Short mmCIF file of C-alpha atoms and ligand atoms in Angstrom, two decimals:
data_model
loop_
_atom_site.label_atom_id
_atom_site.label_comp_id
_atom_site.label_asym_id
_atom_site.label_seq_id
_atom_site.Cartn_x
_atom_site.Cartn_y
_atom_site.Cartn_z
CA MET A 1 -15.04 -23.12 -9.48
CA SER A 2 -11.57 -23.18 -10.94
CA THR A 3 -8.21 -24.25 -9.56
CA THR A 4 -5.31 -21.82 -9.63
CA ALA A 5 -1.60 -22.21 -8.82
CA THR A 6 -0.33 -20.25 -5.81
CA LEU A 7 2.63 -19.53 -3.60
CA SER A 8 1.40 -20.18 -0.09
CA VAL A 9 2.50 -20.42 3.51
CA PRO A 10 1.07 -23.67 5.00
CA THR A 11 1.47 -22.71 8.67
CA PRO A 12 2.59 -19.54 10.50
CA SER A 13 6.18 -18.55 9.63
CA ALA A 14 6.69 -21.68 7.49
CA ALA A 15 8.64 -21.49 4.24
CA PHE A 16 6.70 -20.80 1.06
CA GLU A 17 5.55 -23.68 -1.12
CA THR A 18 3.68 -24.01 -4.38
CA SER A 19 0.11 -25.23 -4.07
CA THR A 20 -3.34 -24.52 -5.47
CA VAL A 21 -6.58 -22.90 -4.29
CA GLU A 22 -10.10 -22.93 -5.65
CA ARG A 23 -11.51 -19.70 -7.05
CA ARG A 24 -15.27 -19.24 -7.08
CA ALA A 25 -17.17 -19.53 -10.35
CA VAL A 26 -17.39 -16.19 -12.18
CA GLY A 27 -20.65 -14.65 -10.94
CA GLU A 28 -22.99 -12.13 -12.50
CA HIS A 29 -20.78 -9.13 -11.66
CA ASP A 30 -17.40 -10.85 -11.28
CA VAL A 31 -14.25 -10.57 -13.32
CA LEU A 32 -11.68 -13.36 -13.58
CA ILE A 33 -8.21 -11.84 -13.66
CA ASP A 34 -5.03 -13.38 -15.04
CA ILE A 35 -2.58 -11.92 -12.55
CA ALA A 36 0.69 -10.72 -14.07
CA TYR A 37 2.43 -9.29 -11.01
CA SER A 38 1.83 -9.22 -7.28
CA GLY A 39 3.78 -6.86 -5.02
CA ILE A 40 5.24 -7.84 -1.66
CA CYS A 41 3.93 -5.55 1.06
CA HIS A 42 5.49 -5.53 4.51
CA SER A 43 2.07 -6.42 5.90
CA ASP A 44 2.22 -9.70 3.94
CA ILE A 45 5.16 -10.67 6.12
CA HIS A 46 3.44 -9.71 9.38
CA GLN A 47 0.44 -11.82 8.42
CA ALA A 48 2.39 -14.81 7.07
CA ARG A 49 4.27 -14.84 10.38
CA ASN A 50 1.10 -14.40 12.46
CA GLU A 51 2.49 -11.23 14.02
CA TRP A 52 -0.88 -9.45 14.06
CA ALA A 53 -4.18 -11.25 14.70
CA GLU A 54 -4.51 -15.04 14.38
CA GLY A 55 -4.16 -15.71 10.64
CA ILE A 56 -5.92 -18.15 8.34
CA PHE A 57 -3.59 -20.88 7.02
CA PRO A 58 -2.64 -21.98 4.48
CA MET A 59 -2.24 -18.33 3.50
CA VAL A 60 -1.79 -16.91 0.01
CA PRO A 61 -0.67 -13.31 0.60
CA GLY A 62 -0.75 -10.48 -1.91
CA HIS A 63 -2.85 -7.32 -2.16
CA GLU A 64 -0.91 -5.42 -4.80
CA ILE A 65 -2.33 -7.15 -7.84
CA ALA A 66 -1.98 -6.19 -11.50
CA GLY A 67 -3.12 -8.23 -14.48
CA THR A 68 -5.61 -8.54 -17.30
CA VAL A 69 -9.25 -9.57 -17.45
CA ALA A 70 -9.65 -13.16 -18.68
CA GLU A 71 -13.42 -13.54 -18.32
CA VAL A 72 -16.38 -11.44 -17.20
CA GLY A 73 -19.77 -12.33 -15.76
CA PRO A 74 -22.88 -11.54 -17.81
CA GLY A 75 -23.76 -8.45 -15.76
CA VAL A 76 -20.32 -6.83 -15.86
CA THR A 77 -20.35 -3.35 -17.42
CA LYS A 78 -17.09 -1.80 -16.23
CA TYR A 79 -14.56 -4.19 -17.75
CA ALA A 80 -14.08 -6.38 -20.81
CA VAL A 81 -11.78 -9.31 -21.57
CA GLY A 82 -8.23 -8.03 -22.11
CA ASP A 83 -8.59 -4.90 -19.95
CA ARG A 84 -5.67 -4.10 -17.66
CA VAL A 85 -6.88 -4.18 -14.07
CA GLY A 86 -5.72 -4.14 -10.48
CA VAL A 87 -6.93 -5.27 -7.07
CA GLY A 88 -5.86 -3.73 -3.79
CA CYS A 89 -6.32 -4.53 -0.11
CA PHE A 90 -10.02 -5.39 -0.07
CA VAL A 91 -12.40 -7.22 -2.40
CA ASP A 92 -15.79 -6.32 -0.93
CA SER A 93 -17.49 -4.15 1.67
CA CYS A 94 -21.04 -3.82 2.97
CA ARG A 95 -21.93 -1.03 0.47
CA GLU A 96 -24.60 0.23 2.90
CA CYS A 97 -22.91 1.94 5.82
CA GLU A 98 -22.28 5.68 5.76
CA ASN A 99 -18.59 5.19 4.98
CA CYS A 100 -19.22 2.82 2.07
CA ARG A 101 -21.86 5.19 0.71
CA ALA A 102 -19.29 8.00 0.93
CA GLY A 103 -16.82 5.94 -1.13
CA GLU A 104 -14.61 5.31 1.91
CA GLU A 105 -15.00 1.52 1.78
CA GLN A 106 -11.68 1.02 3.56
CA TYR A 107 -13.43 2.27 6.69
CA CYS A 108 -16.54 0.09 6.23
CA LEU A 109 -18.40 -0.12 9.53
CA LYS A 110 -19.22 -3.78 8.96
CA GLY A 111 -15.59 -4.47 8.09
CA GLU A 112 -14.41 -4.65 4.50
CA VAL A 113 -13.39 -8.07 3.13
CA PRO A 114 -9.59 -8.31 2.96
CA THR A 115 -8.08 -9.62 -0.28
CA TYR A 116 -6.45 -12.43 1.70
CA ASN A 117 -6.33 -13.73 5.24
CA GLY A 118 -10.01 -12.89 5.62
CA LYS A 119 -13.44 -14.22 4.86
CA ASP A 120 -16.06 -13.19 2.36
CA TYR A 121 -19.41 -12.28 3.91
CA ASP A 122 -20.55 -15.81 2.98
CA GLY A 123 -17.77 -17.25 5.16
CA VAL A 124 -15.39 -18.42 2.42
CA GLU A 125 -11.69 -17.72 3.06
CA THR A 126 -9.97 -15.20 0.78
CA TYR A 127 -6.65 -15.89 -0.92
CA GLY A 128 -4.50 -13.14 -2.40
CA GLY A 129 -2.34 -12.24 -5.34
CA TYR A 130 0.56 -14.68 -5.09
CA SER A 131 -1.45 -16.77 -7.54
CA LYS A 132 -2.17 -16.99 -11.24
CA GLN A 133 -5.83 -16.01 -11.15
CA ILE A 134 -8.36 -14.32 -8.88
CA VAL A 135 -12.10 -13.67 -9.12
CA VAL A 136 -13.26 -10.24 -7.90
CA HIS A 137 -16.51 -8.26 -8.13
CA GLU A 138 -16.21 -5.55 -10.78
CA ASP A 139 -16.95 -2.81 -8.22
CA TYR A 140 -13.78 -3.73 -6.29
CA THR A 141 -11.60 -4.01 -9.41
CA LEU A 142 -9.54 -1.02 -10.55
CA GLY A 143 -8.61 -0.03 -14.08
CA ILE A 144 -4.90 0.35 -14.78
CA PRO A 145 -4.49 3.03 -17.47
CA GLU A 146 -2.29 2.53 -20.49
CA GLY A 147 1.00 4.22 -19.78
CA ILE A 148 1.86 2.34 -16.58
CA GLU A 149 3.51 -1.04 -16.99
CA LEU A 150 1.85 -3.74 -14.89
CA ASP A 151 4.97 -4.54 -12.84
CA VAL A 152 5.43 -0.97 -11.62
CA ALA A 153 1.66 -0.51 -11.27
CA ALA A 154 1.15 -3.41 -8.84
CA PRO A 155 2.63 -1.65 -5.76
CA LEU A 156 0.41 1.37 -6.39
CA LEU A 157 -2.57 -0.74 -5.24
CA CYS A 158 -1.38 -0.64 -1.62
CA ALA A 159 1.78 1.47 -1.21
CA GLY A 160 0.62 4.04 -3.76
CA ILE A 161 -2.86 4.64 -2.37
CA THR A 162 -1.60 4.53 1.23
CA THR A 163 0.51 7.61 0.53
CA TYR A 164 -1.72 9.29 -2.07
CA SER A 165 -4.79 9.35 0.17
CA PRO A 166 -3.32 11.40 3.06
CA LEU A 167 -1.43 13.68 0.65
CA HIS A 168 -4.71 14.35 -1.14
CA HIS A 169 -6.85 14.59 1.99
CA TRP A 170 -4.50 17.04 3.72
CA GLY A 171 -4.06 19.17 0.61
CA ALA A 172 -0.50 18.57 -0.58
CA GLY A 173 0.10 20.83 -3.56
CA PRO A 174 1.78 24.02 -4.74
CA GLY A 175 2.89 26.24 -1.87
CA LYS A 176 2.76 23.39 0.65
CA LYS A 177 5.80 21.97 2.39
CA VAL A 178 5.50 18.23 2.83
CA ALA A 179 7.84 15.86 4.64
CA ILE A 180 7.89 12.13 3.95
CA VAL A 181 9.34 10.14 6.83
CA GLY A 182 11.09 6.98 5.59
CA MET A 183 12.40 6.12 2.10
CA GLY A 184 11.10 2.57 1.71
CA GLY A 185 8.30 0.93 -0.26
CA LEU A 186 5.73 3.47 0.92
CA GLY A 187 8.03 6.46 1.26
CA HIS A 188 9.54 6.36 -2.22
CA LEU A 189 6.04 6.50 -3.72
CA GLY A 190 5.06 9.25 -1.29
CA VAL A 191 7.96 11.32 -2.59
CA LYS A 192 7.00 10.80 -6.25
CA ILE A 193 3.32 11.54 -5.66
CA ALA A 194 3.83 14.58 -3.41
CA ALA A 195 6.29 16.04 -5.92
CA ALA A 196 3.85 15.44 -8.80
CA MET A 197 1.13 17.20 -6.78
CA GLY A 198 3.40 20.27 -6.78
CA ALA A 199 4.41 20.29 -3.11
CA GLU A 200 7.90 21.15 -1.88
CA VAL A 201 9.08 17.75 -0.67
CA THR A 202 11.57 16.87 2.04
CA VAL A 203 12.58 13.32 2.88
CA LEU A 204 13.29 12.65 6.53
CA SER A 205 15.33 9.46 6.62
CA GLN A 206 17.52 7.96 9.29
CA SER A 207 20.64 8.52 7.19
CA LEU A 208 21.60 10.16 3.91
CA LYS A 209 22.26 6.76 2.25
CA LYS A 210 19.35 7.08 -0.18
CA GLU A 211 19.64 10.83 -0.77
CA GLU A 212 20.56 10.48 -4.44
CA ASP A 213 17.50 8.28 -5.05
CA GLY A 214 15.26 10.62 -3.10
CA ARG A 215 16.24 13.62 -5.16
CA ARG A 216 15.95 11.64 -8.40
CA LEU A 217 12.38 10.66 -7.42
CA GLY A 218 11.44 14.29 -6.85
CA ALA A 219 12.51 15.38 -3.36
CA ASP A 220 13.69 18.99 -3.06
CA HIS A 221 15.43 18.38 0.25
CA TYR A 222 16.76 15.39 2.15
CA ALA A 223 17.62 15.36 5.83
CA ALA A 224 18.93 12.75 8.27
CA THR A 225 16.89 12.23 11.42
CA SER A 226 19.95 10.78 13.14
CA ASP A 227 21.43 14.30 13.02
CA PRO A 228 20.04 16.45 15.90
CA GLU A 229 20.69 19.56 13.80
CA THR A 230 17.88 18.44 11.45
CA PHE A 231 15.25 19.03 14.14
CA GLU A 232 16.62 22.49 14.90
CA SER A 233 16.99 23.72 11.35
CA LEU A 234 13.58 22.41 10.22
CA ALA A 235 11.57 23.42 13.32
CA GLY A 236 8.16 24.88 12.39
CA THR A 237 8.62 24.14 8.67
CA PHE A 238 6.03 21.68 7.38
CA ASP A 239 2.34 21.85 6.56
CA LEU A 240 2.17 18.06 6.43
CA ILE A 241 4.32 15.16 7.58
CA VAL A 242 3.43 11.70 6.27
CA ASN A 243 5.09 9.10 8.46
CA THR A 244 5.61 5.81 6.62
CA VAL A 245 7.86 4.23 9.25
CA ALA A 246 6.52 1.22 11.14
CA ALA A 247 8.64 1.87 14.23
CA THR A 248 7.98 3.97 17.31
CA LEU A 249 9.32 7.51 16.90
CA PRO A 250 9.99 10.44 19.23
CA VAL A 251 6.66 11.97 18.20
CA ASP A 252 7.17 15.29 19.99
CA LYS A 253 10.34 15.95 18.01
CA TYR A 254 8.51 15.31 14.73
CA LEU A 255 5.54 17.45 15.77
CA SER A 256 7.96 20.33 16.44
CA LEU A 257 8.69 20.36 12.70
CA LEU A 258 5.09 21.37 11.90
CA ARG A 259 4.07 24.97 11.38
CA LEU A 260 0.78 26.49 12.57
CA ASP A 261 -2.11 24.13 11.72
CA GLY A 262 0.27 21.48 10.40
CA ALA A 263 -0.62 17.81 10.54
CA MET A 264 1.41 14.67 11.04
CA VAL A 265 -0.26 11.60 9.56
CA ASN A 266 0.80 8.06 10.38
CA VAL A 267 0.46 5.38 7.72
CA GLY A 268 3.11 3.05 9.15
CA ILE A 269 1.79 1.07 12.10
CA PRO A 270 4.38 0.28 14.77
CA ALA A 271 3.79 -2.74 17.02
CA ASP A 272 4.21 -0.66 20.18
CA ALA A 273 2.36 2.48 21.27
CA ASP A 274 3.81 5.92 20.54
CA THR A 275 3.70 8.62 23.21
CA TYR A 276 3.56 12.38 22.81
CA HIS A 277 2.86 15.46 24.88
CA ALA A 278 -0.31 17.49 24.26
CA PHE A 279 1.80 20.67 24.44
CA SER A 280 3.34 19.64 21.11
CA LEU A 281 -0.10 19.89 19.52
CA ALA A 282 -1.72 22.78 21.42
CA GLY A 283 1.15 25.24 20.98
CA MET A 284 0.72 25.51 17.22
CA ARG A 285 -2.80 24.05 16.74
CA ARG A 286 -1.20 20.97 15.22
CA SER A 287 -2.93 17.67 14.42
CA LEU A 288 -1.75 14.12 14.82
CA ALA A 289 -3.66 11.74 12.57
CA GLY A 290 -3.67 8.39 10.83
CA SER A 291 -4.82 7.09 7.45
CA LYS A 292 -5.49 3.66 5.96
CA ILE A 293 -5.20 2.92 2.20
CA GLY A 294 -8.08 4.58 0.27
CA GLY A 295 -11.53 3.90 -1.14
CA ILE A 296 -12.24 2.49 -4.59
CA ARG A 297 -13.00 5.87 -6.17
CA GLU A 298 -9.87 7.44 -4.73
CA THR A 299 -7.72 4.45 -5.70
CA GLN A 300 -8.87 4.83 -9.31
CA GLU A 301 -8.15 8.56 -9.10
CA MET A 302 -4.63 7.72 -7.82
CA LEU A 303 -4.00 5.28 -10.69
CA ASP A 304 -5.16 7.87 -13.22
CA PHE A 305 -2.97 10.52 -11.55
CA CYS A 306 0.06 8.22 -11.61
CA ALA A 307 -0.48 7.40 -15.29
CA GLU A 308 -0.79 11.09 -16.12
CA HIS A 309 2.45 11.86 -14.28
CA GLY A 310 4.38 8.76 -15.35
CA ILE A 311 4.58 7.41 -11.81
CA GLY A 312 5.20 3.76 -11.03
CA ALA A 313 7.01 2.04 -8.20
CA GLU A 314 10.73 1.31 -8.38
CA VAL A 315 10.64 -2.47 -8.48
CA GLU A 316 12.76 -5.57 -8.38
CA VAL A 317 10.96 -8.42 -10.19
CA LEU A 318 11.15 -11.87 -8.59
CA ALA A 319 10.76 -15.33 -10.11
CA PRO A 320 7.73 -17.11 -8.60
CA GLU A 321 9.78 -19.64 -6.67
CA PRO A 322 9.25 -20.40 -2.97
CA ALA A 323 12.92 -19.99 -1.99
CA VAL A 324 13.08 -16.67 -3.83
CA ILE A 325 10.07 -15.33 -1.92
CA ASP A 326 11.47 -16.55 1.41
CA GLU A 327 14.69 -14.68 0.73
CA ALA A 328 12.82 -11.57 -0.41
CA TYR A 329 10.89 -11.52 2.90
CA GLU A 330 14.19 -11.51 4.80
CA ARG A 331 15.41 -8.65 2.64
CA VAL A 332 12.22 -6.62 3.21
CA VAL A 333 12.59 -7.09 6.97
CA GLY A 334 16.19 -5.89 6.64
CA SER A 335 15.12 -2.86 4.50
CA ASP A 336 17.28 -4.27 1.72
CA VAL A 337 15.11 -3.52 -1.31
CA ARG A 338 14.95 -0.52 -3.62
CA TYR A 339 12.05 -0.15 -3.35
CA ARG A 340 9.41 -2.83 -3.86
CA PHE A 341 9.53 -6.50 -4.79
CA VAL A 342 6.97 -7.73 -7.28
CA ILE A 343 6.48 -11.40 -8.07
CA ASP A 344 6.17 -12.45 -11.71
CA VAL A 345 3.23 -14.72 -10.87
CA ALA A 346 2.30 -15.18 -14.53
CA ALA A 347 5.36 -17.43 -14.75
CA LEU A 348 4.07 -19.68 -11.96
CA GLU A 349 3.73 -23.26 -13.22
CA GLY A 350 0.33 -24.87 -13.30
ZN1 ZN B 1 -0.04 -3.54 1.79
ZN1 ZN B 2 -19.71 -0.53 4.74
#
């Protein structure tokens, strides 16, 4: 066991404080990671505020982890001390169910082990990336290629794979028209990745406030969803719509933007239920779908793809101070970040 400094939330919705947690001893196939940066995902906020299921407190959030290997267990073959590595939203899965065997561990039928606010299969609570070190099995550790700085790599481990996986699965590429709904932490990476895949990319955002950024990141078109004209002029246009917005939407209006066989995929999860009419699907053989992060193999593929195309997140780096993280949470809730906060956890004292 080793003790590591953390930024933690002692009770639901409490302010952050500095504290420590115990990390397990480095096992046969474990790597000990010196964390450099940890991204702030909107889901960190939901969990720290107990807005989803009953959380485990104290909580150390963080599942967008980038750092370097400090120590390896004797059986580790994939990584060596000094390697640049990342950890995403889960740190283990059953490895035996059909989904795990297919490399889709994020859909593990036994339930994958979340990086924080969960329990290992042996019952020990998991604590995430807002900390100086973490111990993870090598099979659930990703390699971060040279060519992506660790600060801009961190958000790829959740926001990057969350958008890459549906773009890949639904065949975004040359000749395909793709819309990304929302220009936030997820959406801005969706734009970069879809453009690098060769698709013709349109951002559908509430307003045109971020149009300049959207085009700079690779969007060919940018349209405001607050303008009714948008839904008329773009009717029947897209092969794929990736919806990154975590708010209920007028789903039928968005489905009307899909061409024959088009699909709308939700990666943002609103608190309330969406409604839609089956006519919106049947009329043009459209699909309405959802997608959750990605498996280990696909996450590595995404990191390699991003390195090859020079893609990282647009980040604002934060000092690892409780008050700074509290304020950043408020800004994320108010959509006041371009486009992802990452915490410089290496600078955490202790
Ligand atoms: Zn996340
Ligand atoms: Zn499984």
